[in-house]
PDB file of C-alpha atoms in Angstrom:
ATOM      1  CA  UNK G   1       0.000   0.000   0.000  1.00 46.00           C
ATOM      2  CA  UNK G   2       1.417   3.298  -0.970  1.00 49.00           C
ATOM      3  CA  UNK G   3       0.815   6.624   0.640  1.00 49.00           C
ATOM      4  CA  UNK G   4       0.672   9.905  -1.196  1.00 49.00           C
ATOM      5  CA  UNK G   5       2.078  12.898   0.582  1.00 48.00           C
ATOM      6  CA  UNK G   6       0.793  16.193  -0.658  1.00 49.00           C
ATOM      7  CA  UNK G   7       2.960  19.275  -0.568  1.00 48.00           C
ATOM      8  CA  UNK G   8       1.641  21.857   1.768  1.00 49.00           C
ATOM      9  CA  UNK G   9       2.647  25.086   3.373  1.00 49.00           C
ATOM     10  CA  UNK G  10       5.981  23.632   4.501  1.00 49.00           C
ATOM     11  CA  UNK G  11       7.326  23.882   0.969  1.00 51.00           C
ATOM     12  CA  UNK G  12       5.659  27.146   0.097  1.00 52.00           C
ATOM     13  CA  UNK G  13       7.889  30.154  -0.567  1.00 54.00           C
ATOM     14  CA  UNK G  14       8.614  32.316   2.432  1.00 53.00           C
ATOM     15  CA  UNK G  15       8.168  36.047   1.932  1.00 59.00           C
ATOM     16  CA  UNK G  16      10.729  38.376   3.424  1.00 52.00           C
ATOM     17  CA  UNK G  17       9.533  40.679   6.209  1.00 55.00           C
ATOM     18  CA  UNK G  18       8.438  44.096   5.128  1.00 56.00           C
ATOM     19  CA  UNK G  19      11.131  46.733   5.300  1.00 54.00           C
ATOM     20  CA  UNK G  20      13.995  44.233   5.222  1.00 51.00           C
ATOM     21  CA  UNK G  21      16.642  44.807   2.581  1.00 51.00           C
ATOM     22  CA  UNK G  22      17.258  41.941   0.156  1.00 53.00           C
ATOM     23  CA  UNK G  23      20.302  39.796   0.831  1.00 51.00           C
ATOM     24  CA  UNK G  24      23.239  40.655  -1.433  1.00 52.00           C
ATOM     25  CA  UNK G  25      23.720  38.138  -4.204  1.00 48.00           C
ATOM     26  CA  UNK G  26      27.459  38.762  -4.592  1.00 45.00           C
ATOM     27  CA  UNK G  27      30.204  40.838  -3.057  1.00 45.00           C
ATOM     28  CA  UNK G  28      31.261  44.016  -4.743  1.00 44.00           C
ATOM     29  CA  UNK G  29      34.506  43.366  -6.657  1.00 40.00           C
ATOM     30  CA  UNK G  30      37.494  45.247  -5.288  1.00 53.00           C
ATOM     31  CA  UNK G  31      39.330  47.682  -7.451  1.00 77.00           C
ATOM     32  CA  UNK G  32      42.237  46.306  -9.428  1.00 75.00           C
ATOM     33  CA  UNK G  33      44.843  48.584  -7.886  1.00 75.00           C
ATOM     34  CA  UNK G  34      43.789  47.655  -4.362  1.00 78.00           C
ATOM     35  CA  UNK G  35      44.449  43.972  -5.015  1.00 83.00           C
ATOM     36  CA  UNK G  36      47.805  42.247  -4.604  1.00 82.00           C
ATOM     37  CA  UNK G  37      47.939  41.387  -8.300  1.00 82.00           C
ATOM     38  CA  UNK G  38      47.211  44.998  -9.209  1.00 85.00           C
ATOM     39  CA  UNK G  39      50.020  46.273  -7.017  1.00 86.00           C
ATOM     40  CA  UNK G  40      52.402  43.698  -8.474  1.00 84.00           C
ATOM     41  CA  UNK G  41      51.536  44.863 -11.981  1.00 85.00           C
ATOM     42  CA  UNK G  42      52.148  48.470 -10.904  1.00 88.00           C
ATOM     43  CA  UNK G  43      55.565  47.448  -9.594  1.00 86.00           C
ATOM     44  CA  UNK G  44      56.377  45.616 -12.820  1.00 84.00           C
ATOM     45  CA  UNK G  45      55.324  48.489 -15.109  1.00 89.00           C
ATOM     46  CA  UNK G  46      56.996  51.236 -13.082  1.00 91.00           C
ATOM     47  CA  UNK G  47      60.077  49.046 -12.739  1.00 88.00           C
ATOM     48  CA  UNK G  48      60.236  48.732 -16.533  1.00 88.00           C
ATOM     49  CA  UNK G  49      60.029  52.524 -16.840  1.00 92.00           C
ATOM     50  CA  UNK G  50      62.925  52.958 -14.414  1.00 91.00           C
ATOM     51  CA  UNK G  51      65.041  50.287 -16.123  1.00 91.00           C
ATOM     52  CA  UNK G  52      64.499  52.045 -19.472  1.00 92.00           C
ATOM     53  CA  UNK G  53      65.639  55.312 -17.895  1.00 93.00           C
ATOM     54  CA  UNK G  54      68.734  53.647 -16.433  1.00 93.00           C
ATOM     55  CA  UNK G  55      69.711  52.170 -19.806  1.00 94.00           C
ATOM     56  CA  UNK G  56      69.426  55.543 -21.566  1.00 94.00           C
ATOM     57  CA  UNK G  57      71.200  57.320 -18.709  1.00 94.00           C
ATOM     58  CA  UNK G  58      74.045  54.807 -18.798  1.00 95.00           C
ATOM     59  CA  UNK G  59      74.495  55.225 -22.551  1.00 96.00           C
ATOM     60  CA  UNK G  60      74.629  58.984 -22.089  1.00 95.00           C
ATOM     61  CA  UNK G  61      77.226  58.750 -19.313  1.00 95.00           C
ATOM     62  CA  UNK G  62      79.473  56.585 -21.509  1.00 96.00           C
ATOM     63  CA  UNK G  63      79.783  59.498 -23.937  1.00 96.00           C
ATOM     64  CA  UNK G  64      82.388  60.944 -21.562  1.00 96.00           C
ATOM     65  CA  UNK G  65      84.820  58.457 -23.146  1.00 97.00           C
ATOM     66  CA  UNK G  66      84.277  60.208 -26.491  1.00 96.00           C
ATOM     67  CA  UNK G  67      85.403  63.511 -25.037  1.00 95.00           C
ATOM     68  CA  UNK G  68      83.942  66.404 -23.094  1.00 95.00           C
ATOM     69  CA  UNK G  69      82.366  67.961 -26.185  1.00 96.00           C
ATOM     70  CA  UNK G  70      80.447  64.775 -26.965  1.00 95.00           C
ATOM     71  CA  UNK G  71      79.165  64.564 -23.392  1.00 96.00           C
ATOM     72  CA  UNK G  72      78.155  68.235 -23.318  1.00 96.00           C
ATOM     73  CA  UNK G  73      76.333  67.869 -26.646  1.00 95.00           C
ATOM     74  CA  UNK G  74      74.393  64.919 -25.228  1.00 94.00           C
ATOM     75  CA  UNK G  75      73.441  66.907 -22.107  1.00 93.00           C
ATOM     76  CA  UNK G  76      72.370  69.883 -24.240  1.00 94.00           C
ATOM     77  CA  UNK G  77      70.339  67.641 -26.569  1.00 94.00           C
ATOM     78  CA  UNK G  78      68.290  66.421 -23.605  1.00 92.00           C
ATOM     79  CA  UNK G  79      67.346  69.995 -22.733  1.00 91.00           C
ATOM     80  CA  UNK G  80      66.521  71.041 -26.292  1.00 94.00           C
ATOM     81  CA  UNK G  81      64.339  68.096 -27.313  1.00 92.00           C
ATOM     82  CA  UNK G  82      61.626  69.157 -29.831  1.00 92.00           C
ATOM     83  CA  UNK G  83      62.834  72.759 -29.937  1.00 91.00           C
ATOM     84  CA  UNK G  84      61.483  75.115 -31.215  1.00 89.00           C
ATOM     85  CA  UNK G  85      58.125  73.297 -31.131  1.00 93.00           C
ATOM     86  CA  UNK G  86      58.457  72.854 -27.373  1.00 92.00           C
ATOM     87  CA  UNK G  87      60.175  75.425 -25.140  1.00 94.00           C
ATOM     88  CA  UNK G  88      63.622  74.766 -23.706  1.00 91.00           C
ATOM     89  CA  UNK G  89      63.694  71.788 -21.312  1.00 90.00           C
ATOM     90  CA  UNK G  90      59.928  71.083 -21.627  1.00 94.00           C
ATOM     91  CA  UNK G  91      60.235  67.492 -22.841  1.00 94.00           C
ATOM     92  CA  UNK G  92      62.967  66.700 -20.303  1.00 91.00           C
ATOM     93  CA  UNK G  93      60.829  68.104 -17.491  1.00 92.00           C
ATOM     94  CA  UNK G  94      57.864  65.958 -18.582  1.00 95.00           C
ATOM     95  CA  UNK G  95      60.095  62.874 -18.642  1.00 92.00           C
ATOM     96  CA  UNK G  96      61.462  63.719 -15.199  1.00 89.00           C
ATOM     97  CA  UNK G  97      57.936  64.113 -13.797  1.00 93.00           C
ATOM     98  CA  UNK G  98      56.982  60.755 -15.302  1.00 93.00           C
ATOM     99  CA  UNK G  99      60.044  59.174 -13.715  1.00 91.00           C
ATOM    100  CA  UNK G 100      59.225  60.654 -10.303  1.00 91.00           C
ATOM    101  CA  UNK G 101      55.628  59.398 -10.573  1.00 93.00           C
ATOM    102  CA  UNK G 102      56.955  55.937 -11.455  1.00 92.00           C
ATOM    103  CA  UNK G 103      59.273  55.951  -8.438  1.00 89.00           C
ATOM    104  CA  UNK G 104      56.466  57.046  -6.095  1.00 90.00           C
ATOM    105  CA  UNK G 105      54.049  54.423  -7.439  1.00 92.00           C
ATOM    106  CA  UNK G 106      56.759  51.761  -7.244  1.00 89.00           C
ATOM    107  CA  UNK G 107      57.449  52.580  -3.602  1.00 87.00           C
ATOM    108  CA  UNK G 108      53.718  52.759  -2.792  1.00 89.00           C
ATOM    109  CA  UNK G 109      53.106  49.326  -4.294  1.00 88.00           C
ATOM    110  CA  UNK G 110      56.113  47.821  -2.515  1.00 84.00           C
ATOM    111  CA  UNK G 111      55.136  49.226   0.890  1.00 85.00           C
ATOM    112  CA  UNK G 112      51.473  48.233   0.433  1.00 88.00           C
ATOM    113  CA  UNK G 113      52.389  44.663  -0.479  1.00 84.00           C
ATOM    114  CA  UNK G 114      54.778  44.429   2.459  1.00 80.00           C
ATOM    115  CA  UNK G 115      52.135  45.643   4.915  1.00 83.00           C
ATOM    116  CA  UNK G 116      49.511  43.354   3.437  1.00 81.00           C
ATOM    117  CA  UNK G 117      51.839  40.376   3.784  1.00 75.00           C
ATOM    118  CA  UNK G 118      52.596  41.311   7.409  1.00 74.00           C
ATOM    119  CA  UNK G 119      48.874  41.547   8.263  1.00 77.00           C
ATOM    120  CA  UNK G 120      48.172  38.229   6.605  1.00 72.00           C
ATOM    121  CA  UNK G 121      50.906  36.607   8.705  1.00 63.00           C
ATOM    122  CA  UNK G 122      50.792  38.304  12.135  1.00 57.00           C
ATOM    123  CA  UNK G 123      52.724  35.442  13.749  1.00 54.00           C
ATOM    124  CA  UNK G 124      56.185  34.723  12.423  1.00 53.00           C
ATOM    125  CA  UNK G 125      56.937  31.288  11.135  1.00 48.00           C
ATOM    126  CA  UNK G 126      58.723  28.967  13.544  1.00 46.00           C
ATOM    127  CA  UNK G 127      60.904  27.630  10.751  1.00 45.00           C
ATOM    128  CA  UNK G 128      63.611  29.934   9.511  1.00 47.00           C
ATOM    129  CA  UNK G 129      63.357  31.371   6.055  1.00 47.00           C
ATOM    130  CA  UNK G 130      65.837  30.245   3.445  1.00 45.00           C
ATOM    131  CA  UNK G 131      68.995  32.303   3.071  1.00 47.00           C
ATOM    132  CA  UNK G 132      67.972  33.231  -0.481  1.00 46.00           C
ATOM    133  CA  UNK G 133      64.600  34.651   0.597  1.00 50.00           C
ATOM    134  CA  UNK G 134      66.156  36.542   3.506  1.00 49.00           C
ATOM    135  CA  UNK G 135      68.854  37.949   1.230  1.00 50.00           C
ATOM    136  CA  UNK G 136      66.312  39.110  -1.354  1.00 52.00           C
ATOM    137  CA  UNK G 137      64.116  40.710   1.307  1.00 55.00           C
ATOM    138  CA  UNK G 138      66.992  42.706   2.795  1.00 56.00           C
ATOM    139  CA  UNK G 139      68.220  43.778  -0.638  1.00 57.00           C
ATOM    140  CA  UNK G 140      64.813  45.046  -1.749  1.00 59.00           C
ATOM    141  CA  UNK G 141      64.026  46.757   1.558  1.00 60.00           C
ATOM    142  CA  UNK G 142      67.300  48.395   2.568  1.00 64.00           C
ATOM    143  CA  UNK G 143      68.623  48.573  -0.978  1.00 65.00           C
ATOM    144  CA  UNK G 144      65.667  50.697  -2.013  1.00 69.00           C
ATOM    145  CA  UNK G 145      66.300  53.158   0.822  1.00 75.00           C
ATOM    146  CA  UNK G 146      70.023  53.305  -0.004  1.00 77.00           C
ATOM    147  CA  UNK G 147      69.266  53.973  -3.660  1.00 78.00           C
ATOM    148  CA  UNK G 148      66.818  56.760  -2.765  1.00 81.00           C
ATOM    149  CA  UNK G 149      69.389  58.527  -0.579  1.00 84.00           C
ATOM    150  CA  UNK G 150      72.038  58.114  -3.264  1.00 85.00           C
ATOM    151  CA  UNK G 151      69.774  59.565  -5.980  1.00 85.00           C
ATOM    152  CA  UNK G 152      69.257  62.675  -3.829  1.00 88.00           C
ATOM    153  CA  UNK G 153      73.020  63.075  -3.434  1.00 88.00           C
ATOM    154  CA  UNK G 154      73.585  62.365  -7.124  1.00 87.00           C
ATOM    155  CA  UNK G 155      71.152  65.118  -8.140  1.00 87.00           C
ATOM    156  CA  UNK G 156      72.715  67.617  -5.734  1.00 90.00           C
ATOM    157  CA  UNK G 157      76.160  66.767  -7.078  1.00 90.00           C
ATOM    158  CA  UNK G 158      75.945  66.356 -10.862  1.00 87.00           C
ATOM    159  CA  UNK G 159      72.568  67.917 -11.768  1.00 86.00           C
ATOM    160  CA  UNK G 160      72.223  70.972  -9.529  1.00 87.00           C
ATOM    161  CA  UNK G 161      75.904  71.345  -8.629  1.00 88.00           C
ATOM    162  CA  UNK G 162      75.129  72.168  -4.995  1.00 92.00           C
ATOM    163  CA  UNK G 163      77.825  69.844  -3.599  1.00 92.00           C
ATOM    164  CA  UNK G 164      79.984  69.813  -6.737  1.00 94.00           C
ATOM    165  CA  UNK G 165      83.318  71.713  -6.769  1.00 93.00           C
ATOM    166  CA  UNK G 166      82.485  73.332 -10.130  1.00 93.00           C
ATOM    167  CA  UNK G 167      78.992  74.486  -9.190  1.00 91.00           C
ATOM    168  CA  UNK G 168      75.812  74.710 -11.271  1.00 88.00           C
ATOM    169  CA  UNK G 169      77.103  77.170 -13.911  1.00 90.00           C
ATOM    170  CA  UNK G 170      79.824  74.818 -15.156  1.00 93.00           C
ATOM    171  CA  UNK G 171      79.550  72.500 -18.150  1.00 94.00           C
ATOM    172  CA  UNK G 172      78.091  69.029 -17.454  1.00 94.00           C
ATOM    173  CA  UNK G 173      81.351  67.283 -18.410  1.00 95.00           C
ATOM    174  CA  UNK G 174      83.359  69.522 -16.079  1.00 95.00           C
ATOM    175  CA  UNK G 175      80.975  68.735 -13.226  1.00 95.00           C
ATOM    176  CA  UNK G 176      81.361  65.017 -13.822  1.00 95.00           C
ATOM    177  CA  UNK G 177      85.167  65.127 -13.956  1.00 96.00           C
ATOM    178  CA  UNK G 178      85.329  67.343 -10.868  1.00 95.00           C
ATOM    179  CA  UNK G 179      82.791  65.194  -9.034  1.00 94.00           C
ATOM    180  CA  UNK G 180      84.930  62.065  -9.341  1.00 96.00           C
ATOM    181  CA  UNK G 181      88.313  63.719  -9.023  1.00 95.00           C
ATOM    182  CA  UNK G 182      90.917  61.477  -7.285  1.00 95.00           C
ATOM    183  CA  UNK G 183      90.870  63.835  -4.287  1.00 95.00           C
ATOM    184  CA  UNK G 184      87.183  62.963  -3.859  1.00 94.00           C
ATOM    185  CA  UNK G 185      87.773  59.213  -3.828  1.00 95.00           C
ATOM    186  CA  UNK G 186      85.163  58.805  -1.114  1.00 94.00           C
ATOM    187  CA  UNK G 187      82.489  60.044  -3.547  1.00 93.00           C
ATOM    188  CA  UNK G 188      83.536  57.380  -6.032  1.00 95.00           C
ATOM    189  CA  UNK G 189      83.385  54.781  -3.248  1.00 95.00           C
ATOM    190  CA  UNK G 190      79.844  55.856  -2.290  1.00 91.00           C
ATOM    191  CA  UNK G 191      78.889  55.754  -5.969  1.00 93.00           C
ATOM    192  CA  UNK G 192      80.345  52.260  -6.326  1.00 94.00           C
ATOM    193  CA  UNK G 193      78.435  50.867  -3.331  1.00 90.00           C
ATOM    194  CA  UNK G 194      75.183  52.512  -4.438  1.00 91.00           C
ATOM    195  CA  UNK G 195      75.463  51.245  -8.030  1.00 93.00           C
ATOM    196  CA  UNK G 196      76.130  47.701  -6.818  1.00 91.00           C
ATOM    197  CA  UNK G 197      73.009  47.979  -4.646  1.00 89.00           C
ATOM    198  CA  UNK G 198      71.099  49.156  -7.727  1.00 89.00           C
ATOM    199  CA  UNK G 199      72.318  46.089  -9.583  1.00 91.00           C
ATOM    200  CA  UNK G 200      71.244  43.685  -6.832  1.00 88.00           C
ATOM    201  CA  UNK G 201      67.892  45.450  -6.559  1.00 87.00           C
ATOM    202  CA  UNK G 202      67.443  45.246 -10.318  1.00 89.00           C
ATOM    203  CA  UNK G 203      68.300  41.565 -10.571  1.00 89.00           C
ATOM    204  CA  UNK G 204      65.655  40.605  -8.036  1.00 85.00           C
ATOM    205  CA  UNK G 205      63.169  43.177  -9.344  1.00 84.00           C
ATOM    206  CA  UNK G 206      63.432  42.064 -12.978  1.00 86.00           C
ATOM    207  CA  UNK G 207      62.997  38.435 -11.975  1.00 83.00           C
ATOM    208  CA  UNK G 208      59.962  39.331  -9.835  1.00 81.00           C
ATOM    209  CA  UNK G 209      58.480  41.209 -12.801  1.00 79.00           C
ATOM    210  CA  UNK G 210      58.867  38.126 -14.992  1.00 81.00           C
ATOM    211  CA  UNK G 211      57.039  36.091 -12.353  1.00 79.00           C
ATOM    212  CA  UNK G 212      54.271  38.681 -12.020  1.00 74.00           C
ATOM    213  CA  UNK G 213      53.710  38.718 -15.778  1.00 72.00           C
ATOM    214  CA  UNK G 214      53.494  34.924 -15.791  1.00 77.00           C
ATOM    215  CA  UNK G 215      56.569  34.353 -17.950  1.00 76.00           C
ATOM    216  CA  UNK G 216      58.618  32.367 -15.447  1.00 73.00           C
ATOM    217  CA  UNK G 217      57.569  28.858 -16.396  1.00 76.00           C
ATOM    218  CA  UNK G 218      59.815  25.800 -16.460  1.00 75.00           C
ATOM    219  CA  UNK G 219      60.912  26.272 -20.062  1.00 77.00           C
ATOM    220  CA  UNK G 220      61.935  29.892 -19.537  1.00 80.00           C
ATOM    221  CA  UNK G 221      63.174  29.731 -15.947  1.00 79.00           C
ATOM    222  CA  UNK G 222      66.920  29.584 -16.598  1.00 83.00           C
ATOM    223  CA  UNK G 223      66.785  31.981 -19.533  1.00 85.00           C
ATOM    224  CA  UNK G 224      64.874  34.633 -17.599  1.00 86.00           C
ATOM    225  CA  UNK G 225      67.146  34.228 -14.564  1.00 88.00           C
ATOM    226  CA  UNK G 226      70.143  34.767 -16.829  1.00 91.00           C
ATOM    227  CA  UNK G 227      68.467  37.765 -18.486  1.00 90.00           C
ATOM    228  CA  UNK G 228      67.822  39.438 -15.121  1.00 90.00           C
ATOM    229  CA  UNK G 229      71.422  38.872 -14.026  1.00 93.00           C
ATOM    230  CA  UNK G 230      72.855  39.998 -17.380  1.00 95.00           C
ATOM    231  CA  UNK G 231      70.842  43.232 -17.555  1.00 93.00           C
ATOM    232  CA  UNK G 232      71.871  44.084 -13.993  1.00 94.00           C
ATOM    233  CA  UNK G 233      75.546  43.320 -14.637  1.00 96.00           C
ATOM    234  CA  UNK G 234      75.638  45.429 -17.814  1.00 96.00           C
ATOM    235  CA  UNK G 235      74.084  48.404 -16.022  1.00 95.00           C
ATOM    236  CA  UNK G 236      76.464  48.106 -13.064  1.00 96.00           C
ATOM    237  CA  UNK G 237      79.555  47.969 -15.305  1.00 97.00           C
ATOM    238  CA  UNK G 238      78.228  50.754 -17.541  1.00 97.00           C
ATOM    239  CA  UNK G 239      77.544  53.107 -14.647  1.00 96.00           C
ATOM    240  CA  UNK G 240      80.809  52.372 -12.833  1.00 97.00           C
ATOM    241  CA  UNK G 241      83.068  52.764 -15.878  1.00 97.00           C
ATOM    242  CA  UNK G 242      83.025  56.617 -16.102  1.00 97.00           C
ATOM    243  CA  UNK G 243      83.619  57.443 -12.389  1.00 97.00           C
ATOM    244  CA  UNK G 244      86.325  54.813 -12.026  1.00 97.00           C
ATOM    245  CA  UNK G 245      88.020  55.995 -15.218  1.00 97.00           C
ATOM    246  CA  UNK G 246      88.019  59.579 -13.898  1.00 97.00           C
ATOM    247  CA  UNK G 247      89.223  58.607 -10.438  1.00 97.00           C
ATOM    248  CA  UNK G 248      92.132  56.578 -11.871  1.00 96.00           C
ATOM    249  CA  UNK G 249      93.099  59.237 -14.392  1.00 94.00           C
ATOM    250  CA  UNK G 250      91.962  57.516 -17.596  1.00 94.00           C
ATOM    251  CA  UNK G 251      89.547  60.385 -18.288  1.00 93.00           C
ATOM    252  CA  UNK G 252      90.713  63.886 -17.395  1.00 85.00           C
TER     253      UNK G 252
END
């Protein structure tokens, strides 16, 4: 014998109380820049801008080996880009502003990611981190601060001439030669340490950018590692060549 059970009020739809707001169907998506992936992309893009600047700056500095006139012509060309369409130094000023914005955004993204990681892991791991991870963390954290302080000194010395023996009114080549004169060996030493820190920072930063962009798979791992190290090494050697040549009397 079978029994038939009829559906009654127990399965009837329940109406929400009057005045109650409907339950949200989905959470509001967070903005891209506020996410970890967004900040990593910001770091990668701004890092690429800064690497491009470093490459061009290095090539310009190497012109000192072609003579003072060649270096001064390069410095003057930067200030007269697109003249007479654009007023004197307009394009260079725009590029400098873009570089400063890139630096600020890069630092903002790095600090935000660091704070977010600290909040997500309020209790330190019992196991010690690997030496490689600890090394990279110290390089990116303290290296960035060292580079920032060095850039300020570098601008005061060779751009504005405030701490340069020749002063602001001198030719760019004369400021460079005077800035790294053998009697100012300590300036060359500071420059050497700072440039090496830039290289270490770059090597880790370029590799991190490859990872962020999703390029660091098994097939490309070694090649991208080598690329990051090679780009950093070339920039370090290129930036150190002029000051060391001046300090040791090769360029006078």
